[in-house]
Coordinates of C-alpha atoms in Angstrom, one line a residue:
X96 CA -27.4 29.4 -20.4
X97 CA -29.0 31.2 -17.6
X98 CA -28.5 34.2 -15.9
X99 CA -24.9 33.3 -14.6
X100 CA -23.4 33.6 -17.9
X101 CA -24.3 36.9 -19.0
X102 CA -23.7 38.6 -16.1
X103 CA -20.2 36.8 -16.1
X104 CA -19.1 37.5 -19.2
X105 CA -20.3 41.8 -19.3
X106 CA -17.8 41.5 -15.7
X107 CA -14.8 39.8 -17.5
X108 CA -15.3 42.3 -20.4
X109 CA -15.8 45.3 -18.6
X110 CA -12.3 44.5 -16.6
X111 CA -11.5 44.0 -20.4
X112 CA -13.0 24.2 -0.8
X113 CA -10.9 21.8 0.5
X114 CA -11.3 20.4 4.3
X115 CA -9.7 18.7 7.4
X116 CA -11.2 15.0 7.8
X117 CA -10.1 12.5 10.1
X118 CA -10.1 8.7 11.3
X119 CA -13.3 7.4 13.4
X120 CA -11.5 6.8 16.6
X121 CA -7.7 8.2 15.8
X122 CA -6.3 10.1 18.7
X123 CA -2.5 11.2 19.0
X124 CA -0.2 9.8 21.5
X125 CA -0.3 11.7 24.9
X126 CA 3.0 13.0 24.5
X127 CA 2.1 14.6 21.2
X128 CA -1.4 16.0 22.6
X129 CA 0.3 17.6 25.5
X130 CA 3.0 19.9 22.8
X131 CA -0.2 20.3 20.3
X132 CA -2.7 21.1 23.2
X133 CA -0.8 24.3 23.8
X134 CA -0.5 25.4 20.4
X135 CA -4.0 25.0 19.9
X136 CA -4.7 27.1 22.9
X137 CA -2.3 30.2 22.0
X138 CA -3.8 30.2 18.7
X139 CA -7.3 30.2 19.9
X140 CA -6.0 33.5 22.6
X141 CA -5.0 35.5 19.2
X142 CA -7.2 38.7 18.3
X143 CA -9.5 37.4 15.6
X144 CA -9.6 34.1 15.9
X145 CA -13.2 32.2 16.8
X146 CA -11.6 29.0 17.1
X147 CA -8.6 26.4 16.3
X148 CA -9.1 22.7 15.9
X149 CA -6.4 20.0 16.3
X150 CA -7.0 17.0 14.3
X151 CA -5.6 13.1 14.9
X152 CA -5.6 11.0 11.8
X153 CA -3.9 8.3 10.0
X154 CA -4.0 6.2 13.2
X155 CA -2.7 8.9 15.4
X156 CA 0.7 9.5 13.5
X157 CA -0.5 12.8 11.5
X158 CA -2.1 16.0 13.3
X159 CA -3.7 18.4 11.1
X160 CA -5.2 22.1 12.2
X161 CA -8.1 24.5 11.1
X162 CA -7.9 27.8 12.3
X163 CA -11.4 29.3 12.1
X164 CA -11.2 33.3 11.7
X165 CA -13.6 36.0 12.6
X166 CA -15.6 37.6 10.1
X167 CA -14.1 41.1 11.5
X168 CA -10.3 39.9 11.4
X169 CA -7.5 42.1 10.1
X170 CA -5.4 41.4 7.5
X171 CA -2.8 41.6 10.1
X172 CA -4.5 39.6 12.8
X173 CA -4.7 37.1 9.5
X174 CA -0.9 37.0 9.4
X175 CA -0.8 36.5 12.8
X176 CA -2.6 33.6 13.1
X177 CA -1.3 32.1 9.9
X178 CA 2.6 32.5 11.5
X179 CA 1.0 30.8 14.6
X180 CA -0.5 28.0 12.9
X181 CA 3.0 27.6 10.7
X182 CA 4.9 26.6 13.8
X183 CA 2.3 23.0 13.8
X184 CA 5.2 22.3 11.0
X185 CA 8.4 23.0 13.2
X186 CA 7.3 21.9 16.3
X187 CA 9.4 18.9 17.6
X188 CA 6.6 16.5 17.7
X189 CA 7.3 12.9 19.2
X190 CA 8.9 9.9 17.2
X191 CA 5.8 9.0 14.6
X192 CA 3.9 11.6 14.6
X193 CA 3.9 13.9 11.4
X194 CA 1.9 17.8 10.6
X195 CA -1.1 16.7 8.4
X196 CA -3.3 19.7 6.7
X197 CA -3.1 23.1 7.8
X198 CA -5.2 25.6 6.6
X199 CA -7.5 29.4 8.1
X200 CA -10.9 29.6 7.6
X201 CA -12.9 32.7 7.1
X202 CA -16.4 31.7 5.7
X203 CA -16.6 29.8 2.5
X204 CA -13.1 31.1 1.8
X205 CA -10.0 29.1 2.7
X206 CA -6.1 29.3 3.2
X207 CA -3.9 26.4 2.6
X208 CA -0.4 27.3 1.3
X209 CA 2.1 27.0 3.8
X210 CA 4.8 25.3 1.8
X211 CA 6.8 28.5 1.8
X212 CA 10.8 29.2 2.9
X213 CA 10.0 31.9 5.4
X214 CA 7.6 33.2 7.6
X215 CA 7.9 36.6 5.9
X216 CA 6.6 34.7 2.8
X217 CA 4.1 33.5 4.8
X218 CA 2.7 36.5 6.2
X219 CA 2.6 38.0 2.6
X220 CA 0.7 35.7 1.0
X221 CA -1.8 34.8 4.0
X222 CA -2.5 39.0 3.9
X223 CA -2.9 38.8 0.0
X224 CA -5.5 35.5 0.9
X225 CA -7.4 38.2 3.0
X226 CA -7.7 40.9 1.0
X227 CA -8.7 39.1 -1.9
X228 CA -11.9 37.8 0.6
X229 CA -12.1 40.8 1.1
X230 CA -12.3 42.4 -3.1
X231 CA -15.9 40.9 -3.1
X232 CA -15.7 37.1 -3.7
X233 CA -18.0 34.5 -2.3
X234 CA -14.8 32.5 -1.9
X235 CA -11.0 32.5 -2.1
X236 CA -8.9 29.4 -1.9
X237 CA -5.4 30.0 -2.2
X238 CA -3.2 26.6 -1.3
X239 CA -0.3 25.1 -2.7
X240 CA 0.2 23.9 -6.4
X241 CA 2.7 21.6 -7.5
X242 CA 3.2 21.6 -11.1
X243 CA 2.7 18.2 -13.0
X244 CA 6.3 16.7 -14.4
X245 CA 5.8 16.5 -18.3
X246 CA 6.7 12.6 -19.4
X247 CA 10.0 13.6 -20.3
X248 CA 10.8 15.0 -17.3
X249 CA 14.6 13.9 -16.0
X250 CA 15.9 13.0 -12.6
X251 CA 17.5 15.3 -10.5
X252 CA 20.6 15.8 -11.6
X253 CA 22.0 16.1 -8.2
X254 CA 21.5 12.8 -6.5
X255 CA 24.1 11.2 -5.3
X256 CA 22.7 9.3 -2.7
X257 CA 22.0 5.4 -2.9
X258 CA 18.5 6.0 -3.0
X259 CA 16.1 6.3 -5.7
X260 CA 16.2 9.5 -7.2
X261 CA 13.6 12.1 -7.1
X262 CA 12.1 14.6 -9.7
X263 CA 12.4 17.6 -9.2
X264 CA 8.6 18.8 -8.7
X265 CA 8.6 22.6 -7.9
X266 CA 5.8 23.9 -5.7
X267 CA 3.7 27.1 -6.0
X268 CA 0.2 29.0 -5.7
X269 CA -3.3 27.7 -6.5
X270 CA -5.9 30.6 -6.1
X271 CA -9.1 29.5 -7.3
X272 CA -12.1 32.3 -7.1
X273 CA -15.7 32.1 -7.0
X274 CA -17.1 35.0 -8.7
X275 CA -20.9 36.6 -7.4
X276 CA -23.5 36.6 -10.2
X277 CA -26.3 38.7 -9.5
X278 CA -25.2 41.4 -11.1
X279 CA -22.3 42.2 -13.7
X280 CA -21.1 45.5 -12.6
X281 CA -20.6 44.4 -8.8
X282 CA -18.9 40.8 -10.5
X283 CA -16.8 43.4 -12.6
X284 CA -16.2 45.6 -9.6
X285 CA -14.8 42.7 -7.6
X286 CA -12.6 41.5 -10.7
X287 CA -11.3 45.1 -10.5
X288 CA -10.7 45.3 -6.9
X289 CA -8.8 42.3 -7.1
X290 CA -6.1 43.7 -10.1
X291 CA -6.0 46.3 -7.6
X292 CA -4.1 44.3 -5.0
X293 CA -0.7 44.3 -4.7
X294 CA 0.5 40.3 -5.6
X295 CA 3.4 39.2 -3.1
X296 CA 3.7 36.6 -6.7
X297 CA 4.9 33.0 -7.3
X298 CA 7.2 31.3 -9.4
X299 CA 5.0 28.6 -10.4
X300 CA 1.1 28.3 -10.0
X301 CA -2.4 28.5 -12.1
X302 CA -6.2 30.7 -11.5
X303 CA -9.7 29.5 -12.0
X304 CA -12.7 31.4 -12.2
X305 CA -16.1 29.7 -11.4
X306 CA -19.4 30.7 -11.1
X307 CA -21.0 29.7 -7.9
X308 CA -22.8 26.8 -9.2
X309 CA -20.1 25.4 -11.2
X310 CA -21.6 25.4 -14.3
X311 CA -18.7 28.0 -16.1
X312 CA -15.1 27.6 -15.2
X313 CA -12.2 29.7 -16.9
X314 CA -8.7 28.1 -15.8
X315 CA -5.5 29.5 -16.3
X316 CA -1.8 28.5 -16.3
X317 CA -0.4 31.5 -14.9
X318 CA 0.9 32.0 -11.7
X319 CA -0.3 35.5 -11.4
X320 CA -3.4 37.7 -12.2
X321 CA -4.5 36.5 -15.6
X322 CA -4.4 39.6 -18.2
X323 CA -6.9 41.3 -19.3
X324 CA -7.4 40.0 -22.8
X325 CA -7.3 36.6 -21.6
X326 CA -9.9 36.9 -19.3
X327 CA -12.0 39.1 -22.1
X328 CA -11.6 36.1 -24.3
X329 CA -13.3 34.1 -21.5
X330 CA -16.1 36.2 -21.3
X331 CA -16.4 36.0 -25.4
X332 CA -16.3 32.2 -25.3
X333 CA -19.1 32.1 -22.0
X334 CA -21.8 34.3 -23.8
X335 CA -21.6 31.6 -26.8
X336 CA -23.6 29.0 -24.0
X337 CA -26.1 32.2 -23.2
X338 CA -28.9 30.0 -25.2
X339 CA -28.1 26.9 -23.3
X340 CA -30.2 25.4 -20.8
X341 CA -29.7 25.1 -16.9
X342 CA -27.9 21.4 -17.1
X343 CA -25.3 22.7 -19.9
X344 CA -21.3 23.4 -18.4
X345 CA -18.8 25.0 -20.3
X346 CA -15.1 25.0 -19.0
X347 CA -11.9 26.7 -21.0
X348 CA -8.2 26.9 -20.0
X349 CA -5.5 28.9 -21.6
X350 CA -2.1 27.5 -21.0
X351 CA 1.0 29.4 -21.2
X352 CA 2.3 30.5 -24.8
X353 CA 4.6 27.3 -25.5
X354 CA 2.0 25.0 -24.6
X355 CA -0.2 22.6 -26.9
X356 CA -3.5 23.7 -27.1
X357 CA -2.8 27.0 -26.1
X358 CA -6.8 27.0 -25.7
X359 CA -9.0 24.2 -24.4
X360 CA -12.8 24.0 -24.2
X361 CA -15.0 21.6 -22.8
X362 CA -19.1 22.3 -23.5
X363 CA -21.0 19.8 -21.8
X364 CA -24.9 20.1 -23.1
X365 CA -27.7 17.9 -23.0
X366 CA -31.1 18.0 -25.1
X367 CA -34.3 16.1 -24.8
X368 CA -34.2 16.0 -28.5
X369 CA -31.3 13.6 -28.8
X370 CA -32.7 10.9 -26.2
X371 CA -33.8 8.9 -29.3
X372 CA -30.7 9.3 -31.2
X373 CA -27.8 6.6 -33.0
X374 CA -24.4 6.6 -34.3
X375 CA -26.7 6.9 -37.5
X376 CA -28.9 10.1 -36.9
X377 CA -26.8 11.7 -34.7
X378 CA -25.3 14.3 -36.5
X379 CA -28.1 15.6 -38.5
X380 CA -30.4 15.5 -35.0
X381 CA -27.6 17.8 -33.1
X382 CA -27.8 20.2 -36.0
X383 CA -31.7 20.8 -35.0
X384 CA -31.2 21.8 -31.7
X385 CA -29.7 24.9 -29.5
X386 CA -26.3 22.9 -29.0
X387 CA -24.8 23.2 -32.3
X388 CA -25.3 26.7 -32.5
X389 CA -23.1 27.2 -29.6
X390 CA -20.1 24.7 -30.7
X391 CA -19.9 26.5 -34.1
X392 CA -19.4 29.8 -32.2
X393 CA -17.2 28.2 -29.6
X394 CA -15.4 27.0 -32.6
X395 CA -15.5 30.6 -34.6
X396 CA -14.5 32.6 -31.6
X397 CA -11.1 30.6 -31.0
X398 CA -10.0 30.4 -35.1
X399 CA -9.9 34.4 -34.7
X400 CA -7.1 33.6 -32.0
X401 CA -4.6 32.6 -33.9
X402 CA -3.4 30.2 -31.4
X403 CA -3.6 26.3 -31.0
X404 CA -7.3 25.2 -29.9
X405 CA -8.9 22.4 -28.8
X406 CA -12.6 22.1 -28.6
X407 CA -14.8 18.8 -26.9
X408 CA -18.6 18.3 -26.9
X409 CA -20.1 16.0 -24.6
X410 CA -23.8 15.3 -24.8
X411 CA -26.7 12.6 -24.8
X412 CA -26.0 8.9 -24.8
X413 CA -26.5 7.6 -27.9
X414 CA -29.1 4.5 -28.0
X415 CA -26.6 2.0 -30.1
X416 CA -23.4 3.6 -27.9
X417 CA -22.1 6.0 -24.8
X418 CA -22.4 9.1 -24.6
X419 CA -21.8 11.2 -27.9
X420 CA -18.4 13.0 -27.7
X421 CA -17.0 15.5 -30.8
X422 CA -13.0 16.7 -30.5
X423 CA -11.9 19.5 -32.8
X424 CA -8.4 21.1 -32.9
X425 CA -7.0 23.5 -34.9
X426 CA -5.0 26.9 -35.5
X427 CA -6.3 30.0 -37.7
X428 CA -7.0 28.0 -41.0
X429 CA -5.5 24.7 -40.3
X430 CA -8.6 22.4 -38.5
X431 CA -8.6 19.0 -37.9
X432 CA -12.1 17.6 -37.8
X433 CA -13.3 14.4 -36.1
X434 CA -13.2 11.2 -38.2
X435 CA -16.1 9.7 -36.2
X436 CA -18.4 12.8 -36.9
X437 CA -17.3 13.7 -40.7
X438 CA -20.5 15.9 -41.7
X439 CA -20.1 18.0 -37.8
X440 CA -16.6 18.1 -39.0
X441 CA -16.5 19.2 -42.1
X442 CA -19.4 21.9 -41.3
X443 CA -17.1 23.6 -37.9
X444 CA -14.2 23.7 -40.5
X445 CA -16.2 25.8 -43.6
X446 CA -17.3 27.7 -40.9
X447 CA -13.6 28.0 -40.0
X448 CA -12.5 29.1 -43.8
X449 CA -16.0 31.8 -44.3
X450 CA -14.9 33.7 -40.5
X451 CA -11.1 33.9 -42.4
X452 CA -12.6 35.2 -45.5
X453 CA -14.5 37.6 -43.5
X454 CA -11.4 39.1 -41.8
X455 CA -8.9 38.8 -44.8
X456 CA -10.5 38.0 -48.3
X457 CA -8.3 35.0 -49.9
X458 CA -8.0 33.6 -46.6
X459 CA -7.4 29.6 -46.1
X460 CA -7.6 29.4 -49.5
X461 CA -5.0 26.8 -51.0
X462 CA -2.5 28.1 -53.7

């Protein structure tokens, strides 16, 4: 795709920003200014700190801080200020008035997840925040996650009260990483670095990966440090985009183990080629170009898994309709093609059957 990729995927192998905003003219209530005010002014007195903004939105009933952090701060001068800014949530602030966004700064990287049971937690995970800034990233944003409710989910079955009831919606840890590229071994180094650090955990929570241009993103449903093979696996499904050009995204997520798909993959790719192309031509056109290529491999490398997949292709807009759009799913030898795109379809799944035969002879092969 572009020199992002490789690099990338050699560093995932060889280990084998969010913002305060606020209301044009919003100001808090005097009585809430003068308890803020002097918050804001012992955090801005602690070692390490450049700088602590209080901010009044929603019509002056929610204050939100940003605690901006020296490039030379601690870890512990980190905790610090992160126990500091924590007390903006148990504060009594006046009738009306509510704590908005908190969140430390330190460069591009940025702390968010205060929704924790004790200041010890706290502490814990604002020092993990800071030594992961710290492994080599060109950003860390750790904040909170709250896990979506599946359809079925049930109400609390606690509620008494005479209100309506509430789900129960447990909270956790988002860490989302940007990853350098220039090089493979200093990406790898900084993916090692990071194993390295001792995880104060979560019970609930997910990872990304991203290259700092977007372009390749590797989620995962975990609420710790992905393993090893998964993140290998990431790398092996990257390098199949190496031919791609610089407008082409891919994007994979691995769920946990009792999830459907297991594996997701979303390849975005566009090619002058296919500017001209229908509903009629379409098929044979995408064969011709370097898109194809990549799909079949995208497809190839995630039979071999043995686990449910799911594969999407989004590319050019098709002259007589929207943008063209393939969806594959499968599991070792079962597939299940698109019916829109027959031939694509029935070409991903014998490419399917010949990588089973390769690895066991007799393979997919009905009895």
């Amino acid at each position: 795709m572009r020199r992002v990729a490789p690099v990338l995927c050699t560093a995932l192998l060889l280990v084998g920003a969010s913002g305060c905003s606020s209301d044009e003219g919003s100001s808090l209530p005097e009585t809430a200014e003068a308890v803020v005010g002097g918050l804001e002014t012992s955090i801005e007195e602690l070692a390490g700190v450049s700088d602590a903004i209080l901010t009044a939105g929603q019509n002056g009933t929610q204050v939100s801080l940003s605690v901006h952090l020296e490039e030379d701060v601690t870890p512990e001068q980190v905790q610090e200020a992160a126990a500091r800014a924590n007390d903006l949530r148990t504060i009594e602030l006046p009738d009306g008035v509510y704590p908005g966004q908190i969140d430390l700064r330190l460069g591009a990287s940025v702390y968010s997840y205060f929704a924790l049971p004790s200041v010890d937690g706290l502490r814990a995970q604002a020092d993990y925040w800071a030594e992961l800034v710290d492994a080599g990233a060109v950003a860390v944003n750790v904040r909170t996650y709250t896990q979506p409710l599946p359809s079925t989910a049930a109400p609390d079955p606690d509620h008494t009260g005479g209100g309506p009831a509430l789900m129960n919606t447990p909270t956790g840890r988002y860490v989302g990483i940007t990853l350098p590229n220039d090089d493979a071994e200093e990406t790898a180094a900084t993916i090692a670095s990071i194993r390295g650090i001792q995880d104060p955990g979560a019970s609930v929570g997910e990872w990304h990966f991203v290259s700092p241009d977007g372009a390749l993103k590797a989620e995962y449903a975990s609420p710790g440090l992905p393993e090893a093979e998964d993140m290998a696996l990431a790398a092996s499904l990257l390098s199949a985009t190496d031919n791609l050009n610089d407008t082409a995204t891919l994007a994979l997520r691995i769920e946990q183990p009792d999830e459907w798909p297991r594996l997701s993959v979303k390849l975005t790719a566009f090619d002058g080629d296919l500017e001209e192309s229908t509903t009629e031509t379409i098929e044979d056109d995408l064969r011709e170009t370097e898109i194809w290529p990549s799909m079949q491999e995208l497809v190839a490398t995630l039979a071999n898994m043995n686990a449910d997949y799911e594969v999407s292709l989004l590319s050019n807009a098709l002259v007589d309709a929207g943008n063209f759009q393939l969806l594959v799913t499968g599991n070792g030898c079962d597939f299940s093609g698109d019916d829109d795109w027959p031939l694509l379809s029935q070409e991903l799944e014998s490419d399917v059957v010949a990588q089973a035969a390769m690895r066991q002879p007799g393979a997919c092969v009905a009895a």
